[in-house]
Short mmCIF file of C-alpha atoms in Angstrom, two decimals:
data_model
loop_
_atom_site.label_atom_id
_atom_site.label_comp_id
_atom_site.label_asym_id
_atom_site.label_seq_id
_atom_site.Cartn_x
_atom_site.Cartn_y
_atom_site.Cartn_z
CA MET F 1 -66.20 -17.25 75.09
CA PHE F 2 -69.80 -18.13 74.19
CA TYR F 3 -71.08 -14.53 74.36
CA ARG F 4 -70.06 -13.43 70.86
CA GLU F 5 -71.62 -12.10 67.68
CA ALA F 6 -69.06 -13.84 65.47
CA GLY F 7 -70.86 -16.11 63.02
CA ASP F 8 -74.27 -14.66 63.87
CA PHE F 9 -75.08 -13.30 60.42
CA LYS F 10 -78.11 -11.15 59.54
CA THR F 11 -79.64 -11.49 56.09
CA SER F 12 -82.61 -9.10 56.43
CA TYR F 13 -83.56 -5.82 58.09
CA VAL F 14 -85.96 -7.71 60.36
CA ASP F 15 -83.15 -9.91 61.66
CA ASP F 16 -80.86 -6.92 62.10
CA ASN F 17 -83.50 -4.98 64.06
CA GLN F 18 -84.64 -7.72 66.42
CA THR F 19 -84.80 -7.13 70.14
CA PHE F 20 -82.05 -9.64 70.99
CA PRO F 21 -79.44 -9.57 68.17
CA ILE F 22 -77.14 -12.08 69.91
CA LYS F 23 -78.24 -15.71 69.94
CA PHE F 24 -77.21 -16.18 73.56
CA ASP F 25 -79.56 -13.36 74.60
CA ARG F 26 -82.44 -14.94 72.71
CA TYR F 27 -81.80 -18.36 74.23
CA ARG F 28 -81.56 -16.81 77.68
CA TYR F 29 -84.87 -15.04 77.13
CA TYR F 30 -86.57 -18.28 76.06
CA PHE F 31 -85.06 -20.09 79.03
CA VAL F 32 -86.36 -17.46 81.46
CA LEU F 33 -89.86 -17.77 80.00
CA PHE F 34 -89.67 -21.57 80.12
CA PHE F 35 -88.47 -21.49 83.73
CA ALA F 36 -91.06 -18.91 84.80
CA PHE F 37 -94.05 -20.64 83.19
CA LEU F 38 -93.24 -24.32 83.68
CA ILE F 39 -90.76 -24.73 86.55
CA VAL F 40 -91.61 -22.01 89.09
CA PRO F 41 -95.34 -22.92 89.45
CA VAL F 42 -94.34 -26.46 90.43
CA VAL F 43 -91.87 -25.54 93.18
CA ILE F 44 -93.22 -22.34 94.75
CA ASN F 45 -95.25 -22.14 97.93
CA ASP F 46 -97.52 -19.52 99.49
CA TYR F 47 -94.67 -17.67 101.18
CA TRP F 48 -92.63 -17.19 98.02
CA VAL F 49 -95.68 -16.11 96.04
CA ASN F 50 -96.97 -13.59 98.60
CA ALA F 51 -93.59 -12.24 99.71
CA VAL F 52 -91.58 -12.19 96.48
CA PHE F 53 -93.14 -13.23 93.18
CA MET F 54 -96.52 -11.49 93.28
CA PRO F 55 -95.20 -8.09 94.45
CA PHE F 56 -92.37 -8.32 91.93
CA LEU F 57 -94.67 -9.09 89.00
CA ILE F 58 -97.28 -6.46 89.87
CA TYR F 59 -94.78 -3.70 90.64
CA SER F 60 -92.94 -4.55 87.41
CA ILE F 61 -96.06 -3.68 85.41
CA ALA F 62 -96.45 -0.41 87.32
CA ALA F 63 -92.75 0.41 86.85
CA ILE F 64 -92.97 -0.27 83.10
CA GLY F 65 -95.94 2.07 82.86
CA LEU F 66 -94.27 4.86 84.82
CA ASN F 67 -91.02 4.37 82.89
CA ILE F 68 -92.85 4.95 79.62
CA LEU F 69 -94.10 8.29 80.91
CA VAL F 70 -91.03 9.47 82.85
CA GLY F 71 -88.13 7.62 81.25
CA TYR F 72 -89.19 7.62 77.60
CA CYS F 73 -91.41 10.71 77.31
CA GLY F 74 -89.83 12.84 80.04
CA GLN F 75 -93.10 13.76 81.79
CA VAL F 76 -92.67 13.73 85.57
CA SER F 77 -95.50 12.01 87.46
CA LEU F 78 -96.17 11.52 91.17
CA GLY F 79 -99.69 10.13 90.79
CA THR F 80 -98.91 6.44 90.35
CA GLY F 81 -100.67 5.40 93.54
CA GLY F 82 -103.83 7.24 92.53
CA PHE F 83 -103.88 5.64 89.09
CA MET F 84 -103.36 2.22 90.67
CA ALA F 85 -106.39 3.00 92.83
CA VAL F 86 -108.40 3.82 89.70
CA GLY F 87 -107.51 0.42 88.25
CA ALA F 88 -108.39 -1.34 91.51
CA TYR F 89 -111.76 0.34 91.97
CA ALA F 90 -112.65 0.02 88.28
CA CYS F 91 -111.88 -3.70 88.46
CA TYR F 92 -114.00 -4.00 91.62
CA LYS F 93 -117.01 -2.28 90.06
CA LEU F 94 -116.71 -4.41 86.93
CA MET F 95 -116.40 -7.63 88.93
CA THR F 96 -119.47 -6.83 91.01
CA SER F 97 -121.55 -5.40 88.14
CA PHE F 98 -120.74 -8.08 85.55
CA PRO F 99 -120.03 -11.29 87.48
CA ASP F 100 -120.35 -13.50 84.40
CA VAL F 101 -117.53 -11.80 82.48
CA ASN F 102 -114.07 -13.35 82.75
CA ILE F 103 -111.77 -11.50 85.14
CA PHE F 104 -109.11 -11.32 82.43
CA PHE F 105 -111.30 -8.82 80.57
CA HIS F 106 -112.13 -7.01 83.81
CA VAL F 107 -108.44 -6.31 84.37
CA LEU F 108 -107.99 -5.08 80.81
CA LEU F 109 -111.08 -2.87 81.03
CA ALA F 110 -109.82 -1.49 84.35
CA GLY F 111 -106.62 -0.54 82.55
CA GLY F 112 -108.69 1.16 79.85
CA VAL F 113 -110.63 3.19 82.42
CA THR F 114 -107.35 4.22 84.04
CA ALA F 115 -105.99 5.27 80.64
CA LEU F 116 -108.93 7.66 80.20
CA VAL F 117 -108.36 9.12 83.66
CA GLY F 118 -104.63 9.41 82.93
CA VAL F 119 -105.33 11.34 79.72
CA ALA F 120 -107.60 13.73 81.63
CA PHE F 121 -104.91 14.45 84.22
CA GLY F 122 -102.26 14.55 81.49
CA LEU F 123 -103.80 17.57 79.79
CA PRO F 124 -101.77 20.04 81.94
CA SER F 125 -98.60 18.56 80.40
CA LEU F 126 -99.39 20.53 77.23
CA ARG F 127 -98.73 23.80 79.08
CA ILE F 128 -96.50 22.94 82.04
CA LYS F 129 -93.59 20.61 82.63
CA GLY F 130 -90.95 19.71 85.17
CA PHE F 131 -91.68 20.59 88.78
CA TYR F 132 -95.08 22.10 87.94
CA LEU F 133 -96.22 18.92 86.19
CA ALA F 134 -95.04 16.89 89.18
CA VAL F 135 -97.22 19.04 91.44
CA ALA F 136 -100.19 18.62 89.08
CA THR F 137 -99.89 14.83 89.12
CA LEU F 138 -99.40 14.92 92.88
CA ALA F 139 -102.71 16.78 93.09
CA ALA F 140 -104.25 13.97 91.04
CA GLN F 141 -102.93 11.48 93.61
CA PHE F 142 -104.60 13.24 96.53
CA PHE F 143 -107.80 13.96 94.61
CA LEU F 144 -108.31 10.35 93.53
CA VAL F 145 -107.68 8.96 97.01
CA TRP F 146 -110.12 11.53 98.46
CA LEU F 147 -112.72 10.68 95.79
CA PHE F 148 -112.64 6.94 96.47
CA ASN F 149 -112.89 7.63 100.20
CA LYS F 150 -115.80 10.06 100.05
CA VAL F 151 -118.11 8.60 97.36
CA PRO F 152 -119.83 5.44 98.69
CA TRP F 153 -120.77 4.29 95.18
CA PHE F 154 -117.17 3.27 94.50
CA TYR F 155 -117.11 0.80 97.40
CA ASN F 156 -120.79 -0.24 97.05
CA ASN F 157 -121.80 1.53 100.26
CA SER F 158 -119.74 -0.82 102.40
CA ALA F 159 -119.82 0.06 106.10
CA SER F 160 -116.06 -0.44 106.45
CA GLY F 161 -115.17 1.55 103.33
CA GLN F 162 -113.10 -1.36 102.02
CA ILE F 163 -113.48 -3.22 98.75
CA SER F 164 -113.16 -7.01 98.71
CA SER F 165 -112.49 -9.15 95.67
CA PRO F 166 -115.12 -11.83 94.96
CA GLU F 167 -113.98 -15.23 93.80
CA ARG F 168 -113.45 -15.50 90.05
CA THR F 169 -112.07 -18.33 87.93
CA VAL F 170 -110.14 -18.78 84.70
CA PHE F 171 -110.72 -22.12 82.94
CA GLY F 172 -112.38 -23.34 86.11
CA ILE F 173 -109.39 -22.46 88.34
CA ALA F 174 -109.86 -19.80 91.00
CA VAL F 175 -107.50 -16.82 90.61
CA THR F 176 -109.16 -14.52 93.17
CA GLY F 177 -110.76 -15.16 96.52
CA PRO F 178 -109.78 -17.29 99.53
CA ASN F 179 -109.67 -20.57 97.58
CA THR F 180 -106.99 -19.42 95.17
CA HIS F 181 -103.88 -21.59 94.87
CA ALA F 182 -100.50 -19.84 94.91
CA TRP F 183 -99.45 -21.16 91.52
CA ALA F 184 -102.71 -20.04 89.87
CA ALA F 185 -102.40 -16.45 91.12
CA TYR F 186 -98.74 -16.41 90.08
CA LEU F 187 -99.45 -17.64 86.55
CA PHE F 188 -102.34 -15.22 86.12
CA CYS F 189 -100.10 -12.26 86.96
CA LEU F 190 -97.21 -13.68 84.92
CA VAL F 191 -99.35 -13.70 81.78
CA PHE F 192 -100.10 -10.00 82.20
CA VAL F 193 -96.47 -9.18 82.91
CA THR F 194 -95.33 -11.00 79.77
CA ILE F 195 -97.92 -9.31 77.57
CA CYS F 196 -97.24 -5.85 79.01
CA ALA F 197 -93.46 -6.23 78.65
CA ILE F 198 -93.71 -7.34 75.01
CA VAL F 199 -96.15 -4.55 74.13
CA ALA F 200 -94.04 -1.92 75.91
CA ARG F 201 -90.85 -3.13 74.28
CA ASN F 202 -92.34 -2.94 70.79
CA LEU F 203 -93.94 0.44 71.43
CA THR F 204 -90.70 1.99 72.67
CA ARG F 205 -88.71 0.57 69.74
CA GLY F 206 -91.20 1.76 67.12
CA MET F 207 -92.28 5.10 65.72
CA GLN F 208 -94.30 5.99 68.80
CA GLY F 209 -91.31 5.38 71.05
CA ARG F 210 -89.14 7.64 68.91
CA LYS F 211 -91.75 10.39 69.19
CA TRP F 212 -91.79 10.02 72.97
CA MET F 213 -88.01 10.23 73.16
CA ALA F 214 -87.96 13.26 70.86
CA ILE F 215 -90.39 15.02 73.20
CA ARG F 216 -88.24 14.00 76.16
CA ASP F 217 -85.00 15.31 74.66
CA MET F 218 -86.36 18.65 73.40
CA ASP F 219 -90.05 19.19 72.81
CA ILE F 220 -89.63 22.36 70.74
CA ALA F 221 -87.20 20.68 68.33
CA ALA F 222 -89.49 17.65 68.14
CA GLU F 223 -92.42 19.85 67.17
CA ILE F 224 -90.33 21.54 64.49
CA ILE F 225 -89.49 18.20 62.83
CA GLY F 226 -93.16 17.18 62.78
CA VAL F 227 -93.88 15.47 66.10
CA ASP F 228 -97.29 16.44 67.47
CA PRO F 229 -96.75 17.20 71.19
CA LEU F 230 -100.47 16.88 71.95
CA LYS F 231 -100.77 13.33 70.63
CA SER F 232 -97.35 12.24 71.88
CA LYS F 233 -97.76 13.43 75.46
CA LEU F 234 -101.34 12.25 75.82
CA SER F 235 -100.52 8.88 74.27
CA ALA F 236 -97.69 8.48 76.79
CA PHE F 237 -100.11 9.29 79.63
CA ALA F 238 -102.67 6.87 78.21
CA VAL F 239 -100.29 3.93 77.74
CA SER F 240 -98.58 4.56 81.07
CA SER F 241 -101.89 4.81 82.93
CA PHE F 242 -103.15 1.65 81.23
CA PHE F 243 -100.23 -0.38 82.55
CA ILE F 244 -100.51 1.20 85.99
CA GLY F 245 -104.25 0.52 86.05
CA VAL F 246 -103.64 -3.14 85.19
CA SER F 247 -101.12 -3.37 88.03
CA GLY F 248 -103.62 -1.75 90.42
CA ALA F 249 -106.35 -4.17 89.40
CA LEU F 250 -104.04 -7.16 89.95
CA PHE F 251 -102.75 -5.68 93.21
CA PHE F 252 -106.29 -5.49 94.57
CA SER F 253 -108.02 -8.53 93.10
CA VAL F 254 -105.29 -11.19 92.98
CA TYR F 255 -102.68 -10.12 95.53
CA LEU F 256 -104.39 -8.40 98.48
CA GLY F 257 -108.04 -9.38 97.97
CA ALA F 258 -109.30 -6.49 100.10
CA VAL F 259 -107.98 -2.91 100.23
CA GLU F 260 -108.67 0.49 101.72
CA VAL F 261 -107.60 3.20 99.33
CA GLY F 262 -105.70 5.39 101.77
CA GLU F 263 -103.57 2.53 103.08
CA ALA F 264 -102.98 0.57 99.87
CA PHE F 265 -102.65 3.40 97.34
CA GLY F 266 -101.30 6.34 99.30
CA ILE F 267 -98.51 8.71 98.33
CA THR F 268 -95.89 6.20 99.49
CA LYS F 269 -96.95 3.90 96.64
CA SER F 270 -96.25 6.63 94.11
CA PHE F 271 -92.77 7.24 95.51
CA LEU F 272 -92.05 3.50 95.71
CA VAL F 273 -92.68 2.96 91.99
CA LEU F 274 -90.73 6.13 91.16
CA PHE F 275 -87.76 4.84 93.17
CA MET F 276 -87.97 1.58 91.25
CA ILE F 277 -87.40 3.22 87.89
CA ILE F 278 -84.71 5.55 89.26
CA ILE F 279 -82.70 2.65 90.68
CA GLY F 280 -83.50 0.30 87.81
CA GLY F 281 -82.87 2.81 85.05
CA LEU F 282 -84.95 5.46 83.30
CA GLY F 283 -85.86 4.68 79.70
CA SER F 284 -85.33 0.93 80.01
CA ILE F 285 -87.82 -1.94 80.15
CA PHE F 286 -85.20 -4.15 81.77
CA GLY F 287 -84.55 -1.38 84.28
CA SER F 288 -88.19 -1.53 85.35
CA PHE F 289 -87.80 -5.21 86.21
CA ALA F 290 -84.44 -4.64 87.89
CA GLY F 291 -85.74 -1.80 90.07
CA ALA F 292 -88.85 -3.75 91.05
CA ALA F 293 -86.76 -6.79 91.95
CA PHE F 294 -84.37 -4.69 94.03
CA LEU F 295 -87.04 -2.93 96.09
CA VAL F 296 -89.10 -6.11 96.54
CA LEU F 297 -86.20 -8.36 97.52
CA LEU F 298 -84.43 -5.83 99.76
CA PRO F 299 -87.02 -5.84 102.59
CA VAL F 300 -87.30 -9.64 102.45
CA LEU F 301 -83.53 -10.03 102.57
CA LEU F 302 -83.07 -7.58 105.44
CA LYS F 303 -85.90 -9.16 107.41
CA ASN F 304 -84.52 -12.67 107.03
CA ILE F 305 -80.92 -11.71 107.82
CA LEU F 306 -81.21 -8.90 110.36
CA VAL F 307 -84.39 -9.94 112.15
CA GLY F 308 -84.40 -13.68 111.60
CA GLN F 309 -80.68 -14.46 111.86
CA LEU F 310 -79.20 -11.62 113.94
CA GLY F 311 -82.23 -10.87 116.11
CA TRP F 312 -82.44 -7.14 115.36
CA PRO F 313 -85.69 -5.28 116.18
CA THR F 314 -88.10 -5.06 113.26
CA ASP F 315 -88.29 -1.25 113.34
CA LEU F 316 -84.50 -0.96 113.21
CA ALA F 317 -84.37 -3.20 110.13
CA ALA F 318 -87.11 -1.09 108.49
CA HIS F 319 -85.17 2.13 109.18
CA LEU F 320 -82.03 0.57 107.72
CA GLU F 321 -84.01 -0.29 104.60
CA PHE F 322 -84.98 3.38 104.17
CA MET F 323 -81.35 4.41 104.59
CA ILE F 324 -80.16 1.90 101.98
CA VAL F 325 -82.81 2.91 99.45
CA GLY F 326 -82.08 6.61 99.97
CA ALA F 327 -78.34 6.06 99.59
CA MET F 328 -78.88 4.00 96.43
CA ILE F 329 -81.03 6.73 94.88
CA ILE F 330 -78.42 9.40 95.61
CA ILE F 331 -75.57 7.22 94.32
CA PHE F 332 -77.36 6.30 91.10
CA LEU F 333 -78.50 9.86 90.40
CA ILE F 334 -74.92 11.11 90.78
CA ALA F 335 -72.74 8.24 89.54
CA GLU F 336 -74.99 6.30 87.18
CA PRO F 337 -78.23 8.09 86.17
CA HIS F 338 -79.28 5.15 83.98
CA GLY F 339 -79.35 2.80 86.94
CA LEU F 340 -78.93 -0.94 87.10
CA ALA F 341 -79.86 -1.31 83.44
CA GLN F 342 -76.75 0.63 82.39
CA LEU F 343 -74.55 -1.48 84.65
CA TRP F 344 -76.00 -4.58 82.99
CA ARG F 345 -75.33 -3.13 79.51
CA VAL F 346 -71.74 -2.30 80.42
CA ALA F 347 -71.20 -5.80 81.81
CA LYS F 348 -72.51 -7.35 78.59
CA GLU F 349 -70.23 -5.15 76.48
CA LYS F 350 -67.26 -6.22 78.57
CA LEU F 351 -68.19 -9.86 78.07
CA ARG F 352 -68.49 -9.40 74.32
CA LEU F 353 -64.95 -7.96 74.13
CA TRP F 354 -63.20 -10.05 76.81
CA PRO F 355 -60.25 -10.65 77.06
CA PHE F 356 -59.46 -7.74 74.75
CA PRO F 357 -59.35 -4.25 76.30
CA HIS F 358 -61.03 -2.47 73.37
#
């Protein structure tokens, strides 16, 4: 078998501590990046970008951010939709106030604004946790949606109450607006996904990640051994909100182009991202991608098979989707709490030992 560690020697601590210790994993990672950056943009069309790739990439960033907070630090949050709205509206105000600045920096600054808001709403985590923290973040969700609806300054006094993304370019190529090509929008989001995944992976494997996991496992014991709960919890809220704000900015500016806060960033968005990390796997960067892929591909698959091939009514297919997602959440919470990521780890361990039983 080719999936083996035999002969793959490590001669330094850096080599021994790398993200992908097996050569096959590293080659597979490089192949995925090569395929995503050089092959996919050539063959995709508008349907695949709008129905599959763009939602998958944007929700992956949001799932990574929420997984840092919930999966790695153990702080329950139901305000993901509200924080995505902060990123979207911050990006909109920056795009309209500073039209000469590159949109790449607008998206990053929108993530920074969302990080500050996330820290502000993360302050209750120093005194409450569990169900009470979930209620506090749920209050943040409703408050932020209400704020963006009621204050005309956020949507530049638009009569409709919507915000629309003006056209912006990167290296002379439009990435927002009606003249955007599918491959350009895809590559723009892919760059952010790659950067966010690498940063998140290194953060969770480093000292900060160990502090988050110590707080998650037992905050009192973590404080006794020297972990500052104030800095650890607020840093988790900040990093998580930054990623979620970036996803909200991309969701508004590159994917939808025009949004109304109640429809695009309602409470259902918060639950959708939470379901992604539950199904994909808490405390796993790969699980964030797996959960996002599952919940993005499932509606497309059911629509094409049940509605397109079998002629089922659209509402019946949508109800079946809810039933499948609910059943998957129950099954994973009971049978496999670590989600699809754990199933993938088990499969790889089996491959490494095959055909031997132990």
